[in-house]
Amino acid sequence: MAPVLFTRVRLVDPATALDAPGWLLVVDGRIAGLGQGAPQGVPEGAEIIDGRGRVLAPGLIDMRVFTGEPGHEYRETLASAAEAAAAGGVTSFVLMPDTSPVIDDGALVDFLKRRARDTAKVNVLPTAALTRGLRGEEITEYGLLKEAGAVALTDGRRSVQVAGLLKAAFTYANNFDMPIIHHVRDSSLAGDGVMNEGALATISGLKGLPPTAETVPLARDLQLAAATGVRYHAAQLSTDQSVRLVRAAKDGQARVSAGVSINNLTLNENDVAPYRSFFKLDPPLRSEDDRQAMIEGLRSGAIDVIHSAHDPMDSEVKRQPFAEAADGAVGLETLLAAALRLVHGQDLTLITVLRALTQRPAEILGLEAGRLAVGAPADVILFDLDYPFVVSETTLRSRSRNTAFEGARLAGLVLLTMVAGKPVFRHSAFI
Amino acid sequence: MSAARGFPPFRHRHLLGISQLDQYDILNLLDRAEAMIPVSRQERKSLPTLNGKTQINLFFEPSTRTQASFEIAGKRLGAQVTNMSVRTSSVSKGETLIDTAATLNAMRPDVIIVRHSASGAVELLSRKVGCAVINAGDGAHEHPTQALLDALTIRQHKGRLAGLTVAICGDIANSRVARSNLLLLGALQVRTRVIAPATLLPKGIETLASEVFTDMREGLKGADVVMMLRLQHERAQGRMIPSVREYYHFYGLDAEKLGYAKPDAIVMHPGPMNRGVEIDPAIADGARSVITDQVEMGVAVRMAVLDALLAEETH
């Protein structure tokens, strides 16, 4: 592959707090140089891409993605998810193990890695189940799963209910230095709840999901993480009290981190009314105060990661009465532009938003990518920060169209996505 | 030809909930319903206003009285009525609600009356059909004709609605009857109170009710109307309430507690009643009970709603 030189770009690298005009050179799939002023060390025959002032940043690392492969390929395959990812500027995504069969065995991790290598145009990072069959009863073979290539252990959409099992899981995972990613939801407190508890749920006649369904198990997990020393990542916070709990755990030196889905960061419970099942999510969309707490959490560093929670669902399970509809929304393709809402709205700086989409996921998972550094993989994106567009489900690349951003006016268009030095997406507007 | 000549037109295609109505819509329907009362009291109980129209009663939840009331209302107006009882389980396994809507819609009905266990399901169905839809109860959301018949019953007995105090007591959390009543009474400047143990009071109910009580005696003080709700005691026991006997002791309507309401207060219940769970049989069947009047007003209200939605276009 020919070397590529990006000229006249705005280099934005959260890891080094760099935000300056400059150039970046890609040779043999890695970043060979970058800087301001005149490009140096450019080999003969390098392809030159004139960025015309657009942002060149590390490709996004999305820490929460579901597909339907294996088992529900009509919802999403690794290939179709990767298409959506590439168009959205996501160069790596962390794959949840909630498939059929569940990814709870080393051979299945190996299968996914091979399938991804052969069919997906971006990096796919498989996780493995924290418990067998995601049943929350027995731990899986953490050592063998790690050797097979799983990057973390998680029960995906499920939440382990038994504290004693979690303690054993955390202790044993720490033995192999495997990070845990846990979605917390106490099923006895959640009950039949389907949307945020409060006046809106009551008026709609829908059962409420109380914030305690998240905060009670989160407090338990954080204490167990501190006690066992495991690397623990709270998958998705949704309440202001959760942010305070994580903040306190971090102040106590526990090796913990936390994520928030783009949905909880940019939408709130008012979007649900009346009965819009495409906004039925887990955790549910919360109050505006909670959403503001997510933003503040990113600003303060209590929250580390923004992810898409990409969860493809077909209309058969989504176009249902609200309480009977499946949870989840697709999000790979809209992740960056939706997150940039916070930049355009001056809630957060571009560096802060990109850090939560690149540097922090890489650090949590121990990846080389996620930064603009000489020697790092050339997983980079070029995007126009201000280019406006309207989201339309008809043009989404995902096999499922359950977007929570249908009709949304966003700004921030990905023009070029490069994985290991190879362009995997070029927008037609970009010549 | 409408039986309801002289009334302002009803400017809605469906009746999905009280929340879609303003006070003029509500009074319009109550006035129309009042005019329907004599029809059911005369010997030949029929009007020709819905001749040739097809009405489908689509009940995903079992119901005897509401379904019968809608059926009788439709037949007294001359409509051809078909009852379809669909067990929710068979639908959720096979056809989706939207499939069912498309199938029925192809049979070209003029009105579909729907009851479903999920809040919002009737609205969802209404968006997929080309005819009028009446909500006969969706989950814990709304039951608009029940609120209308309750209001008509109160007006018949009290001569007015505005300025009264209505206490609604029982399983507020799971009651669509409570929500529709609170919306309707609130729109007509009626003072509303809800009374229940805290486990049966949903978060944010104060946005719908004027006052919230956990002490029934306090809540009944000075009330003009006492509206009791059915307790799903098989479901609530051990979780929301410890026992029927404790519930009855604190929240069952008996003569002693009713003594806190106004001396001329009336007692209502949407039925079916659990005598000895939420209400003393002596009260349920006593002189101040207007529960059978509610059933009669139910037919009048449903005739008025059908007439308002369907007969209008012919004149």
GROMACS .gro file of C-alpha atoms in nm, chain B residues 55-212:
model
  158
  486GLN     CA    1  -6.840  -0.199   1.458
  487ILE     CA    2  -6.568  -0.438   1.573
  488ASN     CA    3  -6.505  -0.493   1.942
  489LEU     CA    4  -6.143  -0.606   1.961
  490PHE     CA    5  -6.065  -0.714   2.314
  491PHE     CA    6  -5.716  -0.840   2.390
  492GLU     CA    7  -5.805  -0.852   2.758
  493PRO     CA    8  -6.108  -1.033   2.888
  494SER     CA    9  -6.398  -0.806   2.973
  495THR     CA   10  -6.764  -0.873   3.024
  496ARG     CA   11  -6.924  -0.547   3.118
  497THR     CA   12  -6.732  -0.305   2.897
  498GLN     CA   13  -6.760  -0.528   2.593
  499ALA     CA   14  -7.133  -0.584   2.652
  500SER     CA   15  -7.186  -0.214   2.705
  501PHE     CA   16  -7.018  -0.123   2.374
  502GLU     CA   17  -7.206  -0.401   2.197
  503ILE     CA   18  -7.543  -0.286   2.327
  504ALA     CA   19  -7.461   0.077   2.253
  505GLY     CA   20  -7.370  -0.006   1.894
  506LYS     CA   21  -7.676  -0.224   1.841
  507ARG     CA   22  -7.913   0.037   1.982
  508LEU     CA   23  -7.780   0.275   1.718
  509GLY     CA   24  -7.832   0.017   1.443
  510ALA     CA   25  -7.468  -0.080   1.383
  511GLN     CA   26  -7.362  -0.432   1.295
  512VAL     CA   27  -7.141  -0.543   1.579
  513THR     CA   28  -6.874  -0.813   1.570
  514ASN     CA   29  -6.695  -0.923   1.884
  515MET     CA   30  -6.338  -1.044   1.859
  516SER     CA   31  -6.172  -1.169   2.171
  517VAL     CA   32  -5.802  -1.224   2.118
  518ARG     CA   33  -5.593  -1.372   2.390
  519THR     CA   34  -5.283  -1.160   2.421
  520SER     CA   35  -5.062  -1.466   2.440
  521SER     CA   36  -5.157  -1.599   2.099
  522VAL     CA   37  -5.108  -1.259   1.943
  523SER     CA   38  -4.770  -1.198   2.098
  524LYS     CA   39  -4.651  -1.535   1.974
  525GLY     CA   40  -4.770  -1.492   1.619
  526GLU     CA   41  -4.925  -1.183   1.472
  527THR     CA   42  -4.811  -0.848   1.596
  528LEU     CA   43  -5.064  -0.586   1.692
  529ILE     CA   44  -4.985  -0.403   1.370
  530ASP     CA   45  -5.056  -0.716   1.165
  531THR     CA   46  -5.389  -0.754   1.342
  532ALA     CA   47  -5.472  -0.391   1.269
  533ALA     CA   48  -5.392  -0.433   0.900
  534THR     CA   49  -5.604  -0.748   0.879
  535LEU     CA   50  -5.907  -0.589   1.042
  536ASN     CA   51  -5.865  -0.270   0.845
  537ALA     CA   52  -5.894  -0.467   0.521
  538MET     CA   53  -6.243  -0.573   0.632
  539ARG     CA   54  -6.341  -0.207   0.618
  540PRO     CA   55  -6.502  -0.151   0.956
  541ASP     CA   56  -6.631   0.193   1.052
  542VAL     CA   57  -6.517   0.177   1.410
  543ILE     CA   58  -6.291  -0.050   1.614
  544ILE     CA   59  -6.321  -0.058   1.989
  545VAL     CA   60  -6.001  -0.182   2.146
  546ARG     CA   61  -5.893  -0.301   2.483
  547HIS     CA   62  -5.529  -0.403   2.532
  548SER     CA   63  -5.306  -0.477   2.828
  549ALA     CA   64  -5.026  -0.247   2.708
  550SER     CA   65  -5.036   0.129   2.758
  551GLY     CA   66  -5.028   0.305   2.423
  552ALA     CA   67  -5.133  -0.003   2.226
  553VAL     CA   68  -5.464   0.149   2.115
  554GLU     CA   69  -5.296   0.462   1.987
  555LEU     CA   70  -5.046   0.247   1.797
  556LEU     CA   71  -5.332   0.054   1.637
  557SER     CA   72  -5.521   0.373   1.552
  558ARG     CA   73  -5.229   0.489   1.338
  559LYS     CA   74  -5.256   0.178   1.122
  560VAL     CA   75  -5.626   0.177   1.037
  561GLY     CA   76  -5.851   0.394   0.827
  562CYS     CA   77  -6.150   0.403   1.060
  563ALA     CA   78  -6.243   0.548   1.397
  564VAL     CA   79  -6.090   0.384   1.703
  565ILE     CA   80  -6.224   0.397   2.057
  566ASN     CA   81  -6.002   0.312   2.349
  567ALA     CA   82  -6.181   0.070   2.580
  568GLY     CA   83  -5.881   0.058   2.814
  569ASP     CA   84  -5.507   0.038   2.743
  570GLY     CA   85  -5.283  -0.092   3.019
  571ALA     CA   86  -5.260   0.150   3.309
  572HIS     CA   87  -5.298   0.445   3.074
  573GLU     CA   88  -5.656   0.549   2.989
  574HIS     CA   89  -6.015   0.431   2.984
  575PRO     CA   90  -6.192   0.738   2.851
  576THR     CA   91  -6.549   0.611   2.829
  577GLN     CA   92  -6.530   0.502   3.193
  578ALA     CA   93  -6.429   0.855   3.298
  579LEU     CA   94  -6.711   1.000   3.087
  580LEU     CA   95  -6.971   0.769   3.235
  581ASP     CA   96  -6.843   0.845   3.584
  582ALA     CA   97  -6.870   1.218   3.518
  583LEU     CA   98  -7.220   1.176   3.376
  584THR     CA   99  -7.325   0.976   3.682
  585ILE     CA  100  -7.188   1.245   3.914
  586ARG     CA  101  -7.362   1.517   3.717
  587GLN     CA  102  -7.690   1.327   3.726
  588HIS     CA  103  -7.672   1.299   4.103
  589LYS     CA  104  -7.511   1.630   4.195
  590GLY     CA  105  -7.647   1.848   3.918
  591ARG     CA  106  -7.300   1.984   3.844
  592LEU     CA  107  -6.932   1.893   3.835
  593ALA     CA  108  -6.731   2.213   3.885
  594GLY     CA  109  -6.649   2.284   4.247
  595LEU     CA  110  -6.705   1.929   4.373
  596THR     CA  111  -6.445   1.725   4.557
  597VAL     CA  112  -6.391   1.371   4.428
  598ALA     CA  113  -6.177   1.122   4.622
  599ILE     CA  114  -6.037   0.826   4.427
  600CYS     CA  115  -5.919   0.547   4.651
  601GLY     CA  116  -5.724   0.227   4.589
  602ASP     CA  117  -5.474   0.090   4.341
  603ILE     CA  118  -5.387   0.420   4.172
  604ALA     CA  119  -5.059   0.283   4.037
  605ASN     CA  120  -5.221   0.027   3.810
  606SER     CA  121  -5.547   0.202   3.732
  607ARG     CA  122  -5.636   0.347   3.394
  608VAL     CA  123  -5.972   0.443   3.542
  609ALA     CA  124  -5.797   0.668   3.794
  610ARG     CA  125  -5.584   0.838   3.527
  611SER     CA  126  -5.874   0.910   3.291
  612ASN     CA  127  -6.088   1.033   3.579
  613LEU     CA  128  -5.815   1.261   3.711
  614LEU     CA  129  -5.765   1.410   3.365
  615LEU     CA  130  -6.135   1.459   3.303
  616LEU     CA  131  -6.222   1.598   3.645
  617GLY     CA  132  -5.915   1.820   3.643
  618ALA     CA  133  -6.025   1.969   3.309
  619LEU     CA  134  -6.364   2.055   3.459
  620GLN     CA  135  -6.234   2.228   3.773
  621VAL     CA  136  -6.324   1.943   4.003
  622ARG     CA  137  -6.103   1.905   4.310
  623THR     CA  138  -5.944   1.560   4.292
  624ARG     CA  139  -5.785   1.356   4.566
  625VAL     CA  140  -5.611   1.023   4.545
  626ILE     CA  141  -5.593   0.797   4.848
  627ALA     CA  142  -5.374   0.486   4.865
  628PRO     CA  143  -5.089   0.325   5.055
  629ALA     CA  144  -4.758   0.467   4.930
  630THR     CA  145  -4.679   0.139   4.749
  631LEU     CA  146  -4.981   0.194   4.524
  632LEU     CA  147  -4.911   0.563   4.454
  633PRO     CA  148  -4.703   0.608   4.138
  634LYS     CA  149  -4.423   0.868   4.129
  635GLY     CA  150  -4.541   1.206   4.010
  636ILE     CA  151  -4.913   1.141   4.068
  637GLU     CA  152  -4.935   1.491   4.217
  638THR     CA  153  -4.910   1.623   3.862
  639LEU     CA  154  -5.252   1.464   3.794
  640ALA     CA  155  -5.433   1.498   4.129
  641SER     CA  156  -5.502   1.809   4.336
  642GLU     CA  157  -5.415   1.632   4.660
  643VAL     CA  158  -5.252   1.303   4.760
   0.00000   0.00000   0.00000
